Short mmCIF file of C-alpha atoms and ligand atoms in Angstrom, two decimals:
data_model
loop_
_atom_site.label_atom_id
_atom_site.label_comp_id
_atom_site.label_asym_id
_atom_site.label_seq_id
_atom_site.Cartn_x
_atom_site.Cartn_y
_atom_site.Cartn_z
CA UNK A 1 23.73 -39.40 -20.47
CA UNK A 2 25.92 -38.07 -23.27
CA UNK A 3 23.76 -39.84 -25.83
CA UNK A 4 20.72 -38.14 -24.29
CA UNK A 5 22.43 -34.78 -24.55
CA UNK A 6 23.18 -35.48 -28.19
CA UNK A 7 19.49 -36.21 -28.83
CA UNK A 8 18.52 -32.66 -27.80
CA UNK A 9 17.96 -30.86 -31.12
CA UNK A 10 19.34 -27.52 -32.27
CA UNK A 11 17.08 -24.48 -31.88
CA UNK A 12 16.99 -24.00 -35.66
CA UNK A 13 15.77 -27.58 -36.09
CA UNK A 14 13.05 -27.08 -33.49
CA UNK A 15 11.91 -23.87 -35.17
CA UNK A 16 11.09 -25.90 -38.31
CA UNK A 17 8.63 -28.13 -36.42
CA UNK A 18 5.07 -26.98 -37.20
CA UNK A 19 3.94 -26.89 -33.55
CA UNK A 20 6.91 -24.81 -32.46
CA UNK A 21 6.77 -22.63 -35.55
CA UNK A 22 3.10 -21.80 -34.86
CA UNK A 23 4.24 -20.01 -31.68
CA UNK A 24 5.62 -17.28 -33.92
CA UNK A 25 2.02 -16.31 -34.74
CA UNK A 26 1.72 -14.68 -31.31
CA UNK A 27 5.38 -14.10 -30.39
CA UNK A 28 8.33 -12.74 -32.28
CA UNK A 29 10.90 -15.11 -33.78
CA UNK A 30 13.58 -13.93 -31.36
CA UNK A 31 11.29 -14.34 -28.33
CA UNK A 32 10.52 -17.93 -29.36
CA UNK A 33 14.21 -18.62 -29.94
CA UNK A 34 15.07 -17.21 -26.50
CA UNK A 35 12.37 -19.31 -24.83
CA UNK A 36 13.64 -22.43 -26.63
CA UNK A 37 17.20 -21.67 -25.54
CA UNK A 38 16.06 -21.41 -21.89
CA UNK A 39 13.95 -24.56 -22.10
CA UNK A 40 16.78 -26.58 -23.68
CA UNK A 41 19.25 -25.14 -21.18
CA UNK A 42 17.13 -26.38 -18.28
CA UNK A 43 16.73 -29.73 -19.98
CA UNK A 44 20.50 -30.17 -20.41
CA UNK A 45 21.08 -29.17 -16.79
CA UNK A 46 18.49 -31.75 -15.65
CA UNK A 47 20.13 -34.46 -17.75
CA UNK A 48 23.59 -33.61 -16.40
CA UNK A 49 22.27 -33.66 -12.84
CA UNK A 50 20.77 -37.08 -13.49
CA UNK A 51 17.29 -35.71 -12.76
CA UNK A 52 15.83 -36.39 -16.15
CA UNK A 53 14.50 -39.76 -17.30
CA UNK A 54 13.00 -39.69 -20.79
CA UNK A 55 13.51 -36.70 -23.07
CA UNK A 56 10.24 -35.00 -24.08
CA UNK A 57 8.69 -35.44 -27.51
CA UNK A 58 9.96 -32.24 -29.13
CA UNK A 59 7.13 -32.32 -31.62
CA UNK A 60 4.49 -32.90 -28.92
CA UNK A 61 1.93 -30.81 -27.10
CA UNK A 62 3.68 -30.94 -23.71
CA UNK A 63 6.93 -29.47 -25.04
CA UNK A 64 5.07 -26.78 -26.94
CA UNK A 65 3.07 -25.92 -23.80
CA UNK A 66 6.25 -25.62 -21.74
CA UNK A 67 7.76 -23.19 -24.27
CA UNK A 68 4.51 -21.26 -24.51
CA UNK A 69 4.39 -20.99 -20.72
CA UNK A 70 7.86 -19.39 -20.79
CA UNK A 71 6.77 -16.97 -23.49
CA UNK A 72 3.67 -15.96 -21.54
CA UNK A 73 5.79 -15.31 -18.46
CA UNK A 74 8.24 -13.16 -20.46
CA UNK A 75 5.31 -11.06 -21.64
CA UNK A 76 3.93 -10.48 -18.15
CA UNK A 77 4.30 -6.95 -16.82
CA UNK A 78 6.92 -6.49 -14.11
CA UNK A 79 4.49 -4.58 -11.93
CA UNK A 80 1.35 -6.64 -11.61
CA UNK A 81 -1.48 -7.76 -9.37
CA UNK A 82 -0.86 -10.27 -6.58
CA UNK A 83 -3.05 -11.76 -3.88
CA UNK A 84 -2.34 -10.42 -0.40
CA UNK A 85 -2.86 -13.31 2.02
CA UNK A 86 -0.46 -11.87 4.63
CA UNK A 87 -3.17 -10.57 6.95
CA UNK A 88 -1.59 -7.10 6.78
CA UNK A 89 -4.33 -4.91 5.36
CA UNK A 90 -2.23 -1.88 4.37
CA UNK A 91 0.92 -3.65 3.19
CA UNK A 92 3.36 -1.04 1.93
CA UNK A 93 5.38 -3.55 -0.11
CA UNK A 94 2.18 -4.83 -1.73
CA UNK A 95 0.95 -1.40 -2.77
CA UNK A 96 -0.99 -0.34 0.35
CA UNK A 97 -4.72 0.34 -0.07
CA UNK A 98 -6.79 -1.52 -2.65
CA UNK A 99 -9.02 0.94 -4.41
CA UNK A 100 -12.81 0.90 -4.50
CA UNK A 101 -14.46 0.23 -7.88
CA UNK A 102 -15.68 3.82 -7.90
CA UNK A 103 -12.08 5.07 -7.62
CA UNK A 104 -10.95 2.78 -10.44
CA UNK A 105 -13.77 3.99 -12.64
CA UNK A 106 -12.78 7.60 -12.00
CA UNK A 107 -9.18 6.81 -13.03
CA UNK A 108 -10.44 5.11 -16.16
CA UNK A 109 -12.60 8.11 -17.12
CA UNK A 110 -9.94 10.71 -16.47
CA UNK A 111 -7.15 8.61 -17.96
CA UNK A 112 -8.95 7.74 -21.16
CA UNK A 113 -10.24 11.24 -21.85
CA UNK A 114 -9.18 14.84 -21.50
CA UNK A 115 -10.47 16.33 -18.25
CA UNK A 116 -11.06 19.66 -16.56
CA UNK A 117 -7.92 19.08 -14.45
CA UNK A 118 -6.88 22.72 -14.65
CA UNK A 119 -9.82 24.20 -16.48
CA UNK A 120 -12.80 25.94 -14.97
CA UNK A 121 -15.95 24.79 -16.77
CA UNK A 122 -17.96 27.70 -15.32
CA UNK A 123 -15.76 30.49 -16.61
CA UNK A 124 -14.02 28.75 -19.49
CA UNK A 125 -10.71 29.94 -18.05
CA UNK A 126 -7.76 28.28 -16.38
CA UNK A 127 -8.70 26.43 -13.18
CA UNK A 128 -6.79 24.77 -10.35
CA UNK A 129 -6.13 21.06 -9.91
CA UNK A 130 -6.21 21.69 -6.17
CA UNK A 131 -9.87 22.73 -6.26
CA UNK A 132 -11.34 19.32 -7.08
CA UNK A 133 -10.97 17.60 -3.72
CA UNK A 134 -10.80 20.61 -1.41
CA UNK A 135 -14.48 21.11 -0.59
CA UNK A 136 -14.94 17.40 0.10
CA UNK A 137 -11.96 17.29 2.45
CA UNK A 138 -13.24 20.36 4.27
CA UNK A 139 -16.71 18.83 4.58
CA UNK A 140 -15.32 15.54 5.93
CA UNK A 141 -12.82 17.07 8.37
CA UNK A 142 -14.24 20.46 9.32
CA UNK A 143 -11.10 22.15 7.93
CA UNK A 144 -11.26 25.70 6.53
CA UNK A 145 -9.04 24.75 3.59
CA UNK A 146 -7.15 21.79 2.16
CA UNK A 147 -4.36 21.06 -0.29
CA UNK A 148 -3.50 17.70 -1.83
CA UNK A 149 0.04 16.71 -2.84
CA UNK A 150 1.94 13.61 -3.93
CA UNK A 151 2.10 11.84 -0.56
CA UNK A 152 2.18 12.55 3.16
CA UNK A 153 5.97 12.88 3.18
CA UNK A 154 5.64 15.67 0.60
CA UNK A 155 2.87 17.23 2.67
CA UNK A 156 5.15 17.42 5.70
CA UNK A 157 8.03 18.86 3.68
CA UNK A 158 5.79 21.49 2.07
CA UNK A 159 4.14 22.34 5.37
CA UNK A 160 7.51 22.98 7.00
CA UNK A 161 9.06 24.80 4.04
CA UNK A 162 6.06 27.06 3.80
CA UNK A 163 6.07 28.04 7.47
CA UNK A 164 9.40 27.44 9.17
CA UNK A 165 12.36 27.87 6.80
CA UNK A 166 15.07 29.81 8.62
CA UNK A 167 13.22 29.45 11.93
CA UNK A 168 12.74 26.91 14.72
CA UNK A 169 10.42 23.92 14.95
CA UNK A 170 9.73 22.52 18.41
CA UNK A 171 9.22 18.73 18.64
CA UNK A 172 8.91 16.36 21.60
CA UNK A 173 11.78 13.85 21.95
CA UNK A 174 9.12 11.15 22.12
CA UNK A 175 7.93 11.97 18.61
CA UNK A 176 11.13 12.21 16.57
CA UNK A 177 10.08 9.29 14.40
CA UNK A 178 11.46 7.46 11.41
CA UNK A 179 8.61 6.44 9.16
CA UNK A 180 10.52 4.08 6.90
CA UNK A 181 12.44 4.55 3.67
CA UNK A 182 14.76 6.74 5.81
CA UNK A 183 12.16 9.47 6.19
CA UNK A 184 13.24 10.72 9.61
CA UNK A 185 11.53 13.71 11.08
CA UNK A 186 14.75 15.41 12.30
CA UNK A 187 16.27 15.09 8.80
CA UNK A 188 13.11 16.34 7.11
CA UNK A 189 13.10 19.39 9.35
CA UNK A 190 16.76 20.04 8.50
CA UNK A 191 16.08 19.59 4.78
CA UNK A 192 13.26 22.12 4.93
CA UNK A 193 15.76 24.72 6.14
CA UNK A 194 14.33 24.89 9.64
CA UNK A 195 16.10 24.20 12.92
CA UNK A 196 14.86 21.44 15.18
CA UNK A 197 14.40 22.27 18.84
CA UNK A 198 13.90 19.05 20.80
CA UNK A 199 12.02 19.19 24.08
CA UNK A 200 11.05 16.82 26.89
CA UNK A 201 12.12 13.22 27.23
CA UNK A 202 11.42 10.10 25.21
CA UNK A 203 8.60 9.05 27.51
CA UNK A 204 7.35 12.34 28.94
CA UNK A 205 6.89 15.80 27.52
CA UNK A 206 4.81 18.51 29.21
CA UNK A 207 3.24 21.71 27.89
CA UNK A 208 5.76 23.54 30.09
CA UNK A 209 8.63 22.00 28.06
CA UNK A 210 7.25 23.45 24.84
CA UNK A 211 6.62 26.82 26.52
CA UNK A 212 10.20 27.01 27.82
CA UNK A 213 11.60 26.32 24.35
CA UNK A 214 9.77 29.12 22.59
CA UNK A 215 11.79 32.18 21.61
CA UNK A 216 11.65 34.90 18.95
CA UNK A 217 12.87 32.50 16.25
CA UNK A 218 10.22 29.86 16.85
CA UNK A 219 7.67 29.33 14.09
CA UNK A 220 6.05 25.93 14.58
CA UNK A 221 5.11 23.45 17.29
CA UNK A 222 5.11 20.10 15.52
CA UNK A 223 3.42 16.93 16.70
CA UNK A 224 3.96 13.65 14.94
CA UNK A 225 1.83 10.57 15.27
CA UNK A 226 4.03 7.80 16.65
CA UNK A 227 2.28 5.47 14.31
CA UNK A 228 4.75 2.62 13.95
CA UNK A 229 5.91 2.13 17.52
CA UNK A 230 4.56 2.55 21.00
CA UNK A 231 6.14 3.71 24.22
CA UNK A 232 4.26 2.21 27.13
CA UNK A 233 4.48 2.64 30.88
CA UNK A 234 5.43 5.94 32.53
CA UNK A 235 4.46 8.29 29.72
CA UNK A 236 2.66 11.54 29.10
CA UNK A 237 2.29 14.16 26.44
CA UNK A 238 0.31 17.38 26.53
CA UNK A 239 -3.28 17.65 25.42
CA UNK A 240 -3.67 19.17 21.96
CA UNK A 241 -5.96 21.83 23.44
CA UNK A 242 -3.15 23.00 25.74
CA UNK A 243 -0.59 23.13 22.93
CA UNK A 244 -3.10 24.99 20.76
CA UNK A 245 -3.55 27.60 23.48
CA UNK A 246 0.22 27.94 23.84
CA UNK A 247 0.71 28.29 20.08
CA UNK A 248 -1.99 30.92 19.88
CA UNK A 249 -0.56 32.96 22.75
CA UNK A 250 2.80 33.15 20.94
CA UNK A 251 1.42 33.48 17.42
CA UNK A 252 2.90 30.11 16.36
CA UNK A 253 1.54 27.37 14.12
CA UNK A 254 0.58 24.03 15.69
CA UNK A 255 1.12 21.35 13.08
CA UNK A 256 0.53 17.59 13.28
CA UNK A 257 1.88 14.85 11.01
CA UNK A 258 -0.79 12.18 11.40
CA UNK A 259 0.52 9.58 8.96
CA UNK A 260 -2.53 7.42 8.53
CA UNK A 261 -5.25 9.90 9.35
CA UNK A 262 -8.73 8.45 9.71
CA UNK A 263 -11.92 10.24 8.78
CA UNK A 264 -14.28 8.15 10.90
CA UNK A 265 -14.03 6.72 14.40
CA UNK A 266 -12.62 3.19 14.21
CA UNK A 267 -12.66 2.52 17.96
CA UNK A 268 -15.72 0.23 17.64
CA UNK A 269 -13.48 -2.07 15.58
CA UNK A 270 -10.81 -2.17 18.25
CA UNK A 271 -8.62 0.53 16.71
CA UNK A 272 -8.43 3.01 19.57
CA UNK A 273 -5.08 4.65 18.81
CA UNK A 274 -5.93 6.49 15.61
CA UNK A 275 -7.42 9.92 16.30
CA UNK A 276 -10.03 11.22 13.87
CA UNK A 277 -8.85 14.17 11.74
CA UNK A 278 -11.97 16.21 12.54
CA UNK A 279 -11.35 15.89 16.30
CA UNK A 280 -7.72 16.96 15.93
CA UNK A 281 -8.66 20.10 14.04
CA UNK A 282 -11.46 20.79 16.53
CA UNK A 283 -8.88 20.59 19.34
CA UNK A 284 -7.14 23.60 17.79
CA UNK A 285 -4.39 22.09 15.63
CA UNK A 286 -3.77 24.56 12.78
CA UNK A 287 -2.54 22.15 10.13
CA UNK A 288 -2.69 18.36 9.81
CA UNK A 289 -1.03 16.12 7.21
CA UNK A 290 -2.13 12.59 6.38
CA UNK A 291 -1.84 9.91 3.69
CA UNK A 292 -4.35 9.05 0.99
CA UNK A 293 -3.45 5.36 0.82
CA UNK A 294 -3.34 4.30 4.44
CA UNK A 295 -6.52 4.14 6.53
CA UNK A 296 -8.30 6.59 4.23
CA UNK A 297 -8.28 3.76 1.69
CA UNK A 298 -7.56 5.76 -1.45
CA UNK A 299 -4.62 6.32 -3.83
CA UNK A 300 -1.16 7.57 -2.90
CA UNK A 301 -1.65 11.19 -1.89
CA UNK A 302 -0.80 13.59 0.91
CA UNK A 303 -3.50 15.78 2.36
CA UNK A 304 -2.88 19.03 4.19
CA UNK A 305 -5.94 20.36 5.98
CA UNK A 306 -6.49 23.26 8.33
CA UNK A 307 -6.27 27.05 8.52
CA UNK A 308 -7.03 28.85 5.27
CA UNK A 309 -4.40 31.58 5.67
CA UNK A 310 -1.57 29.06 6.13
CA UNK A 311 -2.76 26.88 3.26
CA UNK A 312 -2.97 29.93 0.98
CA UNK A 313 0.76 30.42 1.65
CA UNK A 314 1.54 26.79 0.80
CA UNK A 315 -0.47 27.06 -2.39
CA UNK A 316 1.85 29.75 -3.70
CA UNK A 317 5.07 28.03 -2.60
CA UNK A 318 7.43 27.40 -5.56
CA UNK A 319 8.07 23.82 -4.39
CA UNK A 320 4.38 22.87 -4.73
CA UNK A 321 4.88 22.25 -8.43
CA UNK A 322 7.47 19.56 -7.68
CA UNK A 323 5.19 17.84 -5.18
CA UNK A 324 1.94 18.00 -7.05
CA UNK A 325 -0.53 15.17 -7.28
CA UNK A 326 -1.20 13.61 -10.69
CA UNK A 327 -4.62 13.53 -12.29
CA UNK A 328 -5.23 9.78 -11.89
CA UNK A 329 -4.52 9.87 -8.18
CA UNK A 330 -6.64 12.97 -7.83
CA UNK A 331 -9.56 11.29 -9.61
CA UNK A 332 -9.28 8.23 -7.37
CA UNK A 333 -8.98 10.37 -4.25
CA UNK A 334 -12.09 12.39 -5.02
CA UNK A 335 -14.07 9.23 -5.78
CA UNK A 336 -12.88 7.60 -2.55
CA UNK A 337 -13.77 10.66 -0.48
CA UNK A 338 -17.29 10.64 -1.95
CA UNK A 339 -17.76 7.14 -0.52
CA UNK A 340 -17.53 8.68 2.95
CA UNK A 341 -20.71 10.69 2.35
CA UNK A 342 -24.32 9.62 2.52
CA UNK A 343 -25.87 7.55 1.08
CA UNK A 344 -22.70 5.43 1.14
CA UNK A 345 -21.33 3.57 4.12
CA UNK A 346 -17.51 3.79 3.92
CA UNK A 347 -17.21 0.64 6.04
CA UNK A 348 -18.89 -1.25 3.22
CA UNK A 349 -17.51 0.66 0.22
CA UNK A 350 -13.88 1.44 1.02
CA UNK A 351 -11.95 -1.87 0.81
CA UNK A 352 -9.47 -1.06 3.61
CA UNK A 353 -12.29 -0.21 6.01
CA UNK A 354 -14.37 -3.17 4.89
CA UNK A 355 -11.49 -5.54 5.60
CA UNK A 356 -10.73 -4.21 9.00
CA UNK A 357 -14.37 -4.06 10.10
CA UNK A 358 -15.48 -7.39 8.67
CA UNK A 359 -16.93 -9.62 11.42
CA UNK A 360 -14.51 -12.43 12.20
CA UNK A 361 -17.15 -15.10 11.56
CA UNK A 362 -17.24 -13.97 7.94
CA UNK A 363 -13.47 -14.29 7.71
CA UNK A 364 -13.78 -17.79 9.19
CA UNK A 365 -16.48 -18.65 6.66
CA UNK A 366 -14.18 -17.57 3.81
CA UNK A 367 -11.42 -19.80 5.17
CA UNK A 368 -13.91 -22.68 5.38
CA UNK A 369 -14.99 -22.09 1.81
CA UNK A 370 -11.41 -22.24 0.53
CA UNK A 371 -10.74 -25.48 2.42
CA UNK A 372 -13.95 -26.95 0.94
CA UNK A 373 -12.95 -25.87 -2.58
CA UNK A 374 -9.56 -27.52 -2.09
CA UNK A 375 -11.24 -30.65 -0.76
CA UNK A 376 -13.40 -30.83 -3.89
CA UNK A 377 -10.19 -30.74 -5.92
CA UNK A 378 -8.77 -33.61 -3.90
CA UNK A 379 -6.23 -31.43 -2.09
CA UNK A 380 -5.81 -32.53 1.51
CA UNK A 381 -3.61 -30.85 4.08
CA UNK A 382 -5.54 -27.56 4.32
CA UNK A 383 -7.23 -26.53 7.55
CA UNK A 384 -8.88 -23.47 9.05
CA UNK A 385 -6.88 -21.95 11.93
CA UNK A 386 -7.33 -18.83 14.07
CA UNK A 387 -4.87 -16.05 13.18
CA UNK A 388 -4.00 -12.42 13.85
CA UNK A 389 -4.31 -9.78 11.15
CA UNK A 390 -2.84 -6.28 11.32
CA UNK A 391 -3.74 -2.91 9.87
CA UNK A 392 -0.14 -2.23 8.75
CA UNK A 393 1.04 0.82 6.82
CA UNK A 394 2.82 1.97 9.95
CA UNK A 395 -0.48 2.09 11.81
CA UNK A 396 -1.40 0.59 15.13
CA UNK A 397 1.64 -1.62 15.62
CA UNK A 398 0.35 -3.42 18.71
CA UNK A 399 -3.30 -3.77 17.81
CA UNK A 400 -4.08 -7.04 16.10
CA UNK A 401 -7.37 -8.01 14.57
CA UNK A 402 -8.93 -11.41 15.14
CA UNK A 403 -8.74 -13.39 11.92
CA UNK A 404 -8.72 -16.84 10.38
CA UNK A 405 -6.25 -18.37 7.97
CA UNK A 406 -5.98 -21.47 5.87
CA UNK A 407 -2.96 -23.42 7.06
CA UNK A 408 -1.44 -25.46 4.22
CA UNK A 409 0.78 -28.45 4.05
CA UNK A 410 1.40 -30.26 0.78
CA UNK A 411 3.07 -33.66 0.83
CA UNK A 412 6.77 -33.49 -0.03
CA UNK A 413 6.98 -29.67 0.03
CA UNK A 414 8.60 -27.64 2.80
CA UNK A 415 6.81 -24.50 3.93
CA UNK A 416 9.48 -22.39 2.21
CA UNK A 417 9.15 -24.32 -1.05
CA UNK A 418 5.36 -24.02 -0.95
CA UNK A 419 5.50 -20.28 -0.21
CA UNK A 420 7.88 -19.89 -3.16
CA UNK A 421 5.66 -21.88 -5.50
CA UNK A 422 2.68 -19.73 -4.49
CA UNK A 423 4.70 -16.58 -5.13
CA UNK A 424 5.82 -17.72 -8.55
CA UNK A 425 2.45 -18.71 -9.97
CA UNK A 426 0.59 -16.94 -12.77
CA UNK A 427 -1.28 -15.01 -10.05
CA UNK A 428 1.28 -14.67 -7.27
CA UNK A 429 -0.07 -15.37 -3.78
CA UNK A 430 1.79 -13.87 -0.84
CA UNK A 431 1.17 -15.65 2.44
CA UNK A 432 3.20 -16.01 5.62
CA UNK A 433 4.94 -18.85 7.36
CA UNK A 434 3.80 -19.54 10.90
CA UNK A 435 5.17 -22.41 12.98
CA UNK A 436 6.47 -24.24 9.94
CA UNK A 437 3.26 -23.97 7.93
CA UNK A 438 2.19 -21.67 5.13
CA UNK A 439 -0.78 -19.64 6.30
CA UNK A 440 -3.08 -17.72 3.99
CA UNK A 441 -4.91 -15.10 6.04
CA UNK A 442 -8.47 -14.63 4.85
CA UNK A 443 -9.01 -11.11 6.25
CA UNK A 444 -7.00 -9.57 3.42
CA UNK A 445 -8.37 -11.84 0.70
CA UNK A 446 -11.63 -11.13 -1.10
CA UNK A 447 -14.24 -13.73 -2.07
CA UNK A 448 -13.54 -13.27 -5.79
CA UNK A 449 -9.90 -14.28 -5.26
CA UNK A 450 -10.74 -17.70 -3.75
CA UNK A 451 -11.07 -19.41 -7.11
CA UNK A 452 -7.58 -18.28 -8.22
CA UNK A 453 -6.09 -19.32 -4.90
CA UNK A 454 -7.69 -22.78 -5.06
CA UNK A 455 -6.57 -23.22 -8.67
CA UNK A 456 -2.99 -22.22 -7.83
CA UNK A 457 -2.81 -24.63 -4.89
CA UNK A 458 -4.39 -27.40 -6.97
CA UNK A 459 -1.80 -26.79 -9.65
CA UNK A 460 1.10 -27.02 -7.21
CA UNK A 461 -0.34 -30.13 -5.53
CA UNK A 462 -0.64 -31.94 -8.87
CA UNK A 463 3.00 -31.40 -9.89
C1 PLP B 501 3.29 6.90 6.68
C2 PLP B 501 3.64 8.16 7.36
C3 PLP B 501 4.13 9.25 6.62
C4 PLP B 501 4.42 9.16 5.15
O1 PLP B 501 3.28 9.01 4.41
P1 PLP B 501 3.42 8.70 2.81
O2 PLP B 501 2.04 8.94 2.32
O3 PLP B 501 3.89 7.31 2.73
O4 PLP B 501 4.40 9.65 2.27
C5 PLP B 501 4.42 10.42 7.29
N1 PLP B 501 4.25 10.52 8.63
C6 PLP B 501 3.77 9.49 9.38
C7 PLP B 501 3.59 9.67 10.87
C8 PLP B 501 3.45 8.28 8.77
O5 PLP B 501 2.97 7.27 9.48
#
């Protein structure tokens, strides 16, 4: 063992070997030295642990490739693309909505060139960044006016600061939600300088409860979509029409934090709990807030839509500047919204909607294709199994979507070890472990990712 350790050369010696030295064509001298140090460190550890038979040929292709592999990994960006095989369509930890090609193109155009972000091409004078998406949002939701900010959390904060600071906001006890990342509605209301007035009970709140709570200090009746949990059983909450009537009678603003916010009816795809923005506004809600990167399927953004007089007030709020949307997100949002208009079919063009509306037989076919590709590579231990996919992103917690997955078992690898190997590949693949097997859900994977997935699995199987 000690003699083997002594045969491991010094880094300076290795750097004089032509094959190793040629790595400095593409990488700096210090990067190559660092990669060599790591490679030799692992080698020494393996020898000491008795896990190493022969030492490698330090002047050979295999050693060079191992060092080059380390160098390539060092150069990889920290934030990078992965394959989402979790079956959760809007996975917050994996970046939520995938963007449509049209949205990516818009970001490319606006990012690579100057743009009319705040310049009016008609008049040649200063313009507003908030004008670009407004008409589209109004057209798609029936709103009088709209304002786009950084995300839905910012939209809620701005909405409250612009209407209720120093006054009272009435909320049902059944809707005092925490969205995640410690964004809790009661705290947000407090931060906006308003006072929370809770009404009703966790499971039941009536219009009467809101009415009884209203006094001279009340400014807003706030509804929040209980998007990430569900209270079932003996429950009721007032109709929006009734709350709208109440708000109107007392000259209050009825506001609703929708979270996901869908622009088209998704009930035909089994998603019955997400109300359509247009219907909510038609029911008399004055102001709605929703996300750009949940079921809308666009970039991170927060959309405020509703009454023009209220939105005019928000537009001149000093905090708006701190919450504003950036030009790349705005470009992607506008392009995504255009996909909701004729002649496009958003269910085909917006990736989030395409994934959740894809017929399950097509998902099954994709799973079959991956298993066949693996079979051609000589990988056994992959099979097609039925699975449940979810919308995610805090939406529809109890509604699962029929799906199919590829269940994987590779000889000599535990499910945890296989999941880790998939995560650590050149193109990381994130699956889930179900009943002791790694499952790759095919509802959240696209056809053009199958080749990478098969290659990664083949690579792990051949180690
Ligand atoms: C997700 C969610 C938000 C926050 O949206 P972001 O765009 O992530 O800021 C706010 N309210 C509700 C009800 C949500 O579901």
